[in-house]
Coordinates of C-alpha atoms in Angstrom, one line a residue:
Chain E
M1 CA -15.2 -20.6 -8.1
D2 CA -12.6 -22.5 -9.6
K3 CA -9.1 -21.8 -10.5
W4 CA -9.1 -20.5 -14.3
T5 CA -11.4 -17.7 -13.8
F6 CA -9.7 -16.8 -10.3
G7 CA -6.2 -17.0 -12.5
V8 CA -8.2 -14.4 -15.3
T9 CA -9.6 -12.6 -13.0
M10 CA -6.6 -11.4 -11.4
L11 CA -4.7 -11.1 -14.7
V12 CA -7.6 -9.0 -16.1
V13 CA -8.9 -7.0 -13.5
G14 CA -5.5 -6.7 -11.3
M15 CA -3.1 -5.9 -14.6
G16 CA -6.1 -3.6 -15.5
G17 CA -6.7 -2.4 -12.7
T18 CA -2.8 -1.4 -12.1
M19 CA -1.9 0.2 -15.6
L20 CA -5.5 2.2 -14.3
T21 CA -4.5 3.0 -11.6
L22 CA -1.0 4.0 -12.6
G23 CA -2.2 6.4 -15.6
I24 CA -4.6 8.2 -13.4
M25 CA -1.6 9.0 -11.6
S26 CA 0.5 10.1 -13.9
V27 CA -2.4 12.4 -15.1
I28 CA -2.4 13.5 -11.6
I29 CA 1.2 14.4 -11.7
A30 CA 0.8 16.0 -15.2
L31 CA -2.0 17.9 -13.7
L32 CA -0.4 19.2 -11.0
K33 CA 2.7 20.9 -12.5
K34 CA 0.5 22.6 -14.9
V35 CA -1.5 23.8 -11.8
F36 CA 1.9 24.5 -9.9
P37 CA 4.6 24.9 -12.9
Y38 CA 8.9 25.4 -11.3
K39 CA 9.5 29.4 -10.9
K40 CA 12.9 29.3 -10.6
E41 CA 12.9 32.2 -8.0
A42 CA 10.4 31.2 -5.4
E43 CA 12.1 27.8 -5.5
E44 CA 15.1 29.5 -4.6
K45 CA 13.2 31.3 -1.9
S46 CA 12.6 28.3 -0.2
Chain Y
M1 CA 27.4 -38.7 41.7
L2 CA 28.3 -41.0 38.5
E3 CA 24.6 -40.8 36.9
A4 CA 24.9 -37.8 37.6
F5 CA 27.8 -36.8 35.8
A6 CA 26.6 -39.3 33.1
N7 CA 23.3 -37.3 32.9
G8 CA 24.7 -34.1 32.9
F9 CA 26.9 -35.1 30.1
S10 CA 23.7 -36.3 28.3
G11 CA 22.9 -32.5 28.3
L12 CA 25.5 -31.4 26.9
L13 CA 25.3 -34.1 23.8
A14 CA 21.6 -34.2 23.4
G15 CA 22.0 -31.7 20.9
F16 CA 24.0 -33.9 18.7
S17 CA 21.4 -36.7 18.8
H18 CA 18.9 -34.3 17.6
L19 CA 20.8 -33.3 15.1
Q20 CA 19.1 -34.3 11.7
L21 CA 19.9 -34.1 8.1
T22 CA 17.1 -31.2 7.2
N23 CA 19.2 -29.6 10.6
V24 CA 22.5 -29.7 8.7
V25 CA 21.4 -28.8 5.5
M26 CA 19.7 -25.3 6.8
I27 CA 22.7 -24.9 8.1
V28 CA 24.7 -25.1 4.7
V29 CA 21.5 -23.0 4.1
G30 CA 22.6 -20.3 5.8
C31 CA 26.2 -20.2 5.9
T32 CA 26.0 -19.7 1.9
L33 CA 23.4 -16.9 2.3
L34 CA 26.4 -15.5 4.8
Y35 CA 28.7 -16.0 2.4
L36 CA 27.0 -14.1 -0.6
G37 CA 26.4 -11.2 1.8
I38 CA 29.4 -10.7 2.9
K39 CA 32.5 -12.2 0.1
K40 CA 30.0 -11.2 -2.7
D41 CA 27.8 -8.5 -1.1
F42 CA 24.4 -9.0 -2.3
E43 CA 22.3 -7.7 -0.3
P44 CA 24.3 -7.7 2.7
L45 CA 22.1 -6.2 5.1
L46 CA 20.2 -8.7 4.7
L47 CA 21.2 -11.9 3.3
V48 CA 23.7 -12.2 6.4
P49 CA 21.0 -11.2 9.2
I50 CA 18.8 -14.0 7.7
G51 CA 21.6 -16.2 7.3
F52 CA 22.3 -16.1 10.6
G53 CA 18.4 -16.1 11.9
C54 CA 18.4 -19.4 9.1
I55 CA 20.9 -21.0 11.5
L56 CA 19.9 -20.3 14.6
V57 CA 16.7 -22.0 13.8
N58 CA 18.2 -25.6 12.7
I59 CA 20.2 -26.0 16.1
P60 CA 18.7 -28.1 17.8
L61 CA 16.5 -28.4 21.5
A62 CA 17.0 -24.4 21.4
D63 CA 13.7 -23.9 20.7
L64 CA 13.9 -20.3 19.8
M65 CA 10.7 -20.6 18.0
E66 CA 9.1 -22.0 20.4
P67 CA 6.8 -19.7 22.3
H68 CA 8.1 -17.4 24.3
G69 CA 11.4 -18.5 22.2
F70 CA 13.2 -15.1 22.0
L71 CA 12.6 -15.0 17.4
R72 CA 9.3 -16.1 18.3
T73 CA 8.6 -13.0 19.4
I74 CA 10.4 -10.8 17.5
Y75 CA 8.8 -12.8 14.6
D76 CA 4.8 -12.5 16.4
A77 CA 5.5 -8.4 17.1
G78 CA 6.8 -7.8 13.9
I79 CA 6.0 -10.4 10.7
M80 CA 2.9 -11.1 12.4
T81 CA 1.8 -7.2 13.0
E82 CA 2.9 -6.6 9.5
L83 CA 4.7 -3.8 11.2
F84 CA 8.0 -4.3 10.0
P85 CA 8.3 -4.5 6.0
L86 CA 5.5 -1.6 6.9
L87 CA 8.8 0.8 9.0
I88 CA 10.8 -0.4 6.2
F89 CA 8.2 0.9 3.6
V90 CA 8.4 4.3 5.5
G91 CA 12.4 4.3 5.4
I92 CA 12.4 4.2 1.6
G93 CA 9.9 6.6 1.2
A94 CA 12.1 8.4 2.9
M95 CA 15.3 7.8 1.4
T96 CA 13.9 7.8 -2.6
D97 CA 13.7 10.7 -4.3
F98 CA 11.0 10.8 -6.9
S99 CA 11.8 13.8 -9.4
P100 CA 12.3 11.4 -12.4
V101 CA 8.9 9.8 -12.1
L102 CA 8.0 13.9 -11.3
E103 CA 9.3 15.4 -14.5
N104 CA 8.6 12.6 -16.9
P105 CA 4.9 11.0 -15.6
V106 CA 4.7 8.9 -18.5
T107 CA 7.8 6.2 -16.8
L108 CA 5.3 5.0 -14.7
L109 CA 2.8 2.8 -17.7
L110 CA 6.7 1.6 -17.4
G111 CA 6.6 0.7 -13.6
A112 CA 3.2 -0.8 -14.8
A113 CA 4.3 -3.3 -17.0
G114 CA 7.2 -4.2 -14.9
Q115 CA 4.3 -5.8 -12.6
F116 CA 2.9 -8.2 -15.2
G117 CA 5.4 -10.6 -13.9
I118 CA 3.7 -11.2 -10.9
F119 CA 0.0 -11.7 -12.0
L120 CA 1.0 -13.6 -14.8
T121 CA 3.4 -16.0 -12.3
L122 CA 0.2 -15.9 -10.1
G123 CA -1.6 -17.8 -13.2
L124 CA 1.8 -19.9 -13.3
A125 CA 1.4 -21.1 -10.2
L126 CA -2.0 -22.2 -10.2
A127 CA -1.6 -24.8 -13.0
L128 CA 0.9 -25.7 -11.4
G129 CA -2.1 -26.7 -8.5
F130 CA -1.0 -24.7 -5.4
N131 CA -3.9 -22.7 -4.2
E132 CA -5.4 -19.2 -4.6
M133 CA -3.2 -17.6 -1.3
D134 CA -0.4 -19.1 -1.9
S135 CA -0.5 -18.3 -5.8
V136 CA -0.8 -15.0 -4.8
A137 CA 2.2 -15.3 -2.4
I138 CA 4.0 -16.5 -5.3
G139 CA 3.2 -14.4 -7.9
V140 CA 4.2 -11.2 -5.7
I141 CA 7.8 -12.0 -5.4
G142 CA 7.8 -10.7 -9.3
A143 CA 7.0 -7.5 -7.6
C144 CA 10.8 -7.7 -7.3
D145 CA 10.5 -5.8 -3.7
G146 CA 11.3 -7.8 -0.3
P147 CA 8.8 -6.2 1.6
T148 CA 6.1 -5.5 -0.3
A149 CA 6.2 -9.8 -0.8
I150 CA 7.1 -10.1 3.0
Y151 CA 3.5 -7.9 3.9
V152 CA 1.5 -10.3 1.5
T153 CA 3.3 -13.4 2.3
S154 CA 3.0 -12.7 6.1
Q155 CA -0.6 -12.0 5.8
Y156 CA -1.9 -14.9 2.9
A157 CA 1.1 -17.5 3.4
P158 CA 3.0 -17.3 6.3
H159 CA 4.7 -21.3 5.4
L160 CA 5.8 -19.7 2.7
L161 CA 7.2 -16.5 4.2
G162 CA 11.1 -18.1 4.1
A163 CA 10.9 -19.2 0.2
V164 CA 9.5 -15.8 -0.6
S165 CA 11.5 -13.2 1.2
V166 CA 14.6 -15.6 0.4
A167 CA 13.7 -15.8 -3.9
A168 CA 13.0 -12.1 -3.1
Y169 CA 15.9 -10.7 -2.3
S170 CA 17.9 -13.0 -4.0
Y171 CA 16.4 -12.1 -7.0
M172 CA 17.0 -8.3 -7.0
S173 CA 20.8 -8.7 -6.1
L174 CA 20.8 -10.7 -9.1
V175 CA 19.3 -8.7 -11.3
P176 CA 22.7 -7.4 -13.1
I177 CA 22.7 -11.5 -13.7
I178 CA 19.0 -12.4 -15.3
Q179 CA 18.1 -8.7 -16.8
P180 CA 21.1 -8.4 -19.3
P181 CA 20.4 -11.7 -21.6
I182 CA 16.5 -10.6 -21.6
M183 CA 17.3 -7.4 -23.0
R184 CA 19.5 -8.3 -25.8
A185 CA 17.5 -10.9 -26.8
L186 CA 14.5 -8.7 -26.4
T187 CA 15.3 -6.0 -28.4
T188 CA 18.0 -4.9 -32.2
E189 CA 20.8 -3.2 -32.1
K190 CA 19.4 -0.5 -33.4
E191 CA 17.1 0.2 -30.7
R192 CA 19.4 -0.4 -27.9
I193 CA 21.5 2.5 -29.8
V194 CA 19.4 4.8 -29.4
V195 CA 20.2 8.3 -27.8
M196 CA 17.2 9.9 -25.7
K197 CA 17.9 13.4 -25.3
A198 CA 18.4 15.1 -21.6
T199 CA 14.5 16.1 -20.6
R200 CA 15.5 18.1 -17.3
K201 CA 12.1 19.4 -16.3
S202 CA 12.5 20.7 -13.0
V203 CA 9.4 20.2 -10.3
S204 CA 7.7 22.5 -8.2
R205 CA 7.7 22.4 -4.3
T206 CA 4.2 22.2 -3.8
T207 CA 3.9 19.5 -6.2
R208 CA 6.7 17.6 -4.5
I209 CA 4.3 17.8 -1.5
L210 CA 1.1 17.5 -2.5
F211 CA 2.1 14.3 -4.8
P212 CA 2.3 11.8 -2.0
V213 CA -0.8 13.4 -0.4
I214 CA -2.7 12.7 -3.7
I215 CA -1.4 9.6 -4.3
T216 CA -2.3 8.3 -1.0
I217 CA -5.6 9.5 -1.5
I218 CA -6.7 9.0 -4.6
G219 CA -4.9 6.1 -4.5
G220 CA -6.5 4.8 -1.0
I221 CA -9.7 4.8 -2.2
I222 CA -9.2 2.8 -5.5
A223 CA -7.6 -0.2 -3.5
P224 CA -7.7 0.3 -0.1
K225 CA -6.6 -3.7 1.1
G226 CA -3.5 -1.6 0.4
L227 CA -3.1 1.1 2.1
P228 CA -0.6 0.3 4.5
L229 CA 1.5 -0.1 1.8
L230 CA 0.9 2.8 -0.1
G231 CA 0.6 5.3 2.6
T232 CA 3.3 4.4 4.2
I233 CA 5.6 4.8 1.3
M234 CA 4.0 8.0 0.8
L235 CA 4.6 9.6 4.1
G236 CA 7.5 8.9 4.7
N237 CA 8.4 10.9 0.8
L238 CA 6.5 13.6 2.4
M239 CA 8.3 14.1 4.9
R240 CA 10.9 14.0 2.6
E241 CA 9.8 16.5 0.9
C242 CA 8.1 18.7 2.6
G243 CA 11.9 19.7 4.8
T244 CA 10.0 20.4 8.1
V245 CA 10.7 17.0 9.9
E246 CA 14.3 16.5 9.1
R247 CA 14.7 14.7 12.0
L248 CA 11.9 12.5 11.3
T249 CA 12.4 11.7 8.0
K250 CA 16.5 11.2 9.1
A251 CA 15.4 8.7 11.5
S252 CA 13.2 6.6 9.1
A253 CA 16.1 6.2 6.5
N254 CA 18.5 6.1 8.9
E255 CA 18.0 4.1 12.7
I256 CA 14.3 2.6 12.2
A257 CA 15.2 2.0 9.0
N258 CA 18.3 -0.5 9.8
V259 CA 16.5 -1.8 13.1
V260 CA 13.9 -3.0 11.7
T261 CA 16.3 -4.7 8.7
L262 CA 18.0 -6.4 11.4
L263 CA 14.5 -7.8 13.5
L264 CA 13.2 -8.0 9.7
G265 CA 16.2 -10.5 8.6
I266 CA 16.3 -11.9 11.2
S267 CA 12.8 -13.1 11.7
I268 CA 12.7 -14.2 8.1
G269 CA 15.6 -17.1 8.9
A270 CA 13.8 -18.0 11.7
T271 CA 11.0 -19.0 9.3
M272 CA 14.2 -21.5 7.2
D273 CA 13.4 -24.4 9.9
G274 CA 14.9 -27.8 7.7
K275 CA 12.2 -29.8 8.5
I276 CA 9.6 -26.6 6.6
F277 CA 12.0 -25.1 4.0
L278 CA 13.1 -28.4 2.6
Q279 CA 10.3 -29.5 0.7
T280 CA 10.0 -29.9 -3.2
Q281 CA 7.3 -27.0 -2.5
T282 CA 10.3 -24.7 -1.8
L283 CA 11.9 -25.3 -5.0
I284 CA 9.5 -24.5 -7.3
V285 CA 8.6 -21.7 -5.4
L286 CA 12.4 -20.2 -5.9
A287 CA 11.8 -21.6 -9.6
L288 CA 8.5 -19.3 -9.7
G289 CA 10.0 -16.0 -8.6
F290 CA 12.9 -16.5 -10.8
I291 CA 10.6 -16.7 -13.6
A292 CA 8.8 -13.7 -12.4
I293 CA 11.8 -11.0 -12.1
C294 CA 12.6 -12.7 -16.2
L295 CA 8.7 -11.5 -16.9
D296 CA 9.1 -8.1 -15.5
T297 CA 11.8 -7.7 -17.7
A298 CA 10.5 -8.9 -20.9
C299 CA 7.2 -7.3 -20.2
G300 CA 9.0 -3.6 -18.9
V301 CA 11.2 -4.0 -22.3
L302 CA 8.7 -5.4 -24.6
L303 CA 6.4 -2.2 -23.5
G304 CA 9.7 -0.2 -23.9
K305 CA 9.3 -1.1 -27.5
V306 CA 6.1 0.2 -28.3
L307 CA 7.2 3.2 -26.4
Y308 CA 10.2 3.0 -29.5
V309 CA 7.6 2.7 -32.4
T310 CA 5.2 5.4 -31.1
T311 CA 7.9 8.5 -30.5
K312 CA 9.1 7.3 -34.0
G313 CA 12.1 5.9 -32.3
K314 CA 12.9 8.2 -29.6
I315 CA 12.9 6.2 -26.2
N316 CA 15.0 3.4 -26.1
P317 CA 13.3 0.5 -25.5
L318 CA 15.9 -0.5 -23.0
I319 CA 14.3 1.6 -20.3
G320 CA 11.4 -1.0 -19.6
A321 CA 13.8 -3.2 -18.2
A322 CA 14.1 -1.1 -14.9
G323 CA 10.4 -1.1 -14.6
I324 CA 11.2 -2.7 -11.8
S325 CA 11.6 -2.0 -8.0
A326 CA 14.8 -3.4 -8.1
F327 CA 16.4 0.1 -6.9
P328 CA 19.1 1.8 -8.0
M329 CA 20.3 -1.5 -9.2
S330 CA 18.0 -2.5 -12.9
A331 CA 18.8 1.4 -13.9
R332 CA 22.0 1.1 -13.4
V333 CA 21.9 -2.6 -15.8
V334 CA 20.3 -0.2 -17.7
M335 CA 23.1 2.5 -18.5
K336 CA 25.9 -0.1 -18.6
E337 CA 23.5 -2.5 -21.4
G338 CA 23.3 0.8 -23.4
Q339 CA 27.0 1.9 -23.5
K340 CA 27.9 -1.3 -24.6
Y341 CA 26.8 -0.6 -28.1
N342 CA 26.7 3.6 -27.6
K343 CA 29.6 4.5 -24.8
K344 CA 27.7 8.2 -26.0
N345 CA 24.6 6.5 -24.6
Y346 CA 23.9 7.8 -21.0
L347 CA 20.2 6.8 -20.3
L348 CA 20.7 6.9 -16.5
M349 CA 18.5 9.8 -15.1
H350 CA 15.3 8.2 -17.6
A351 CA 16.3 4.2 -16.7
M352 CA 16.5 5.9 -12.9
G353 CA 12.5 7.1 -13.4
A354 CA 11.3 4.1 -15.2
N355 CA 13.3 2.0 -11.8
A356 CA 11.6 5.1 -9.1
A357 CA 8.3 4.6 -11.1
G358 CA 8.7 0.8 -10.6
Q359 CA 8.4 1.7 -6.9
I360 CA 5.6 2.9 -7.3
G361 CA 4.2 0.3 -9.7
S362 CA 5.1 -3.0 -7.5
V363 CA 3.2 -1.3 -4.3
I364 CA 0.4 -0.5 -6.8
A365 CA 0.4 -3.6 -8.0
A366 CA 0.3 -5.0 -4.7
A367 CA -2.6 -2.7 -3.7
V368 CA -4.8 -3.9 -6.5
M369 CA -4.0 -7.4 -6.0
L370 CA -5.1 -7.6 -2.4
S371 CA -8.0 -5.1 -3.0
V372 CA -9.4 -7.9 -5.7
L373 CA -9.4 -10.4 -3.5
K374 CA -11.3 -8.4 -1.0
G375 CA -13.9 -8.0 -4.2
M376 CA -14.2 -11.0 -5.1
G377 CA -14.6 -12.9 -1.3
I378 CA -11.0 -14.0 -0.9
I379 CA -9.4 -12.4 2.2

């Protein structure tokens, strides 16, 4: 594999993969917050 | 008898006769690192042991980095096995409060934009003639994250470890000088004065505990080659959030992190032998590391500008600059810069979100990068 192909692959797949992974993680966090919402009293007891 | 005296004296003078110009230059470099750490307070926990390690390894005939030398033993035990950066990551996880990210998960996108510098610099290094793995190690300086840079470089370009580590830690401490001009150049005054609403949304304990577990599983499945990095930081965070292993959390954040920081620093200093370090290549690595952090900042601010437009002016683009891993320094820089233009603008909490996201982002970027390399059959 030549350096040009390597560099472009790393930029596109690497950066794209990073954005995608972090995007998935932000969706997971949003879902977790929906499924387990903050309840003041319960949190204070724990 | 006289001959024995002469031989004895020659033993005392041998060090001087073997002292080369490269050793002298590196001893000066070591002293400069000590000065920066002690007098200027630039990352002293790292720069003091690195500087001292640099001095030690450049004293001739001590053979500290030869097989069985004490620095070689520490280096082989902790750097070659990748143990030190990973133990540091457990400590970072135990110390870091990811609440700002959990409160506002969109900040993870800013944490992603702050990693562009890694991949752009990798391309620059390739264009300058470095081979693939050297370019990866140079690019990872842009993670602005010492342990990540050390982890990747020690595995794939150990000959660059000294230069990459010094660049990563030095530039991290220079964030307050590097970032503001870029932030000013890329934003208008109208954008810089945007006041962001305080968004204090509490997060349940269950979410805080599940976050590190689920992120480890999902992140590990997507990018298994980076699981040691992700797993250790998330283990530290799980211990912090679950609240049932306080002793382990405290040990990870204090005693273990302190001991490992000392050994890590001195081991990195030990790689700065004049014969290896004083090459044009080192200067290019340092320059590319600087460019990487500038590109991270620029890309973060540019994504901040996109968010400014898409939210119709509700997001201050300056917080994009905090999407790097220099925590919490970068968030403080954003706060300070915002207040220069609007004294009533408190961007700190928003910038902390982006900054904590940058910590996760740098680990994910390295993990993704390693898995892409594995997929291409390069590692």
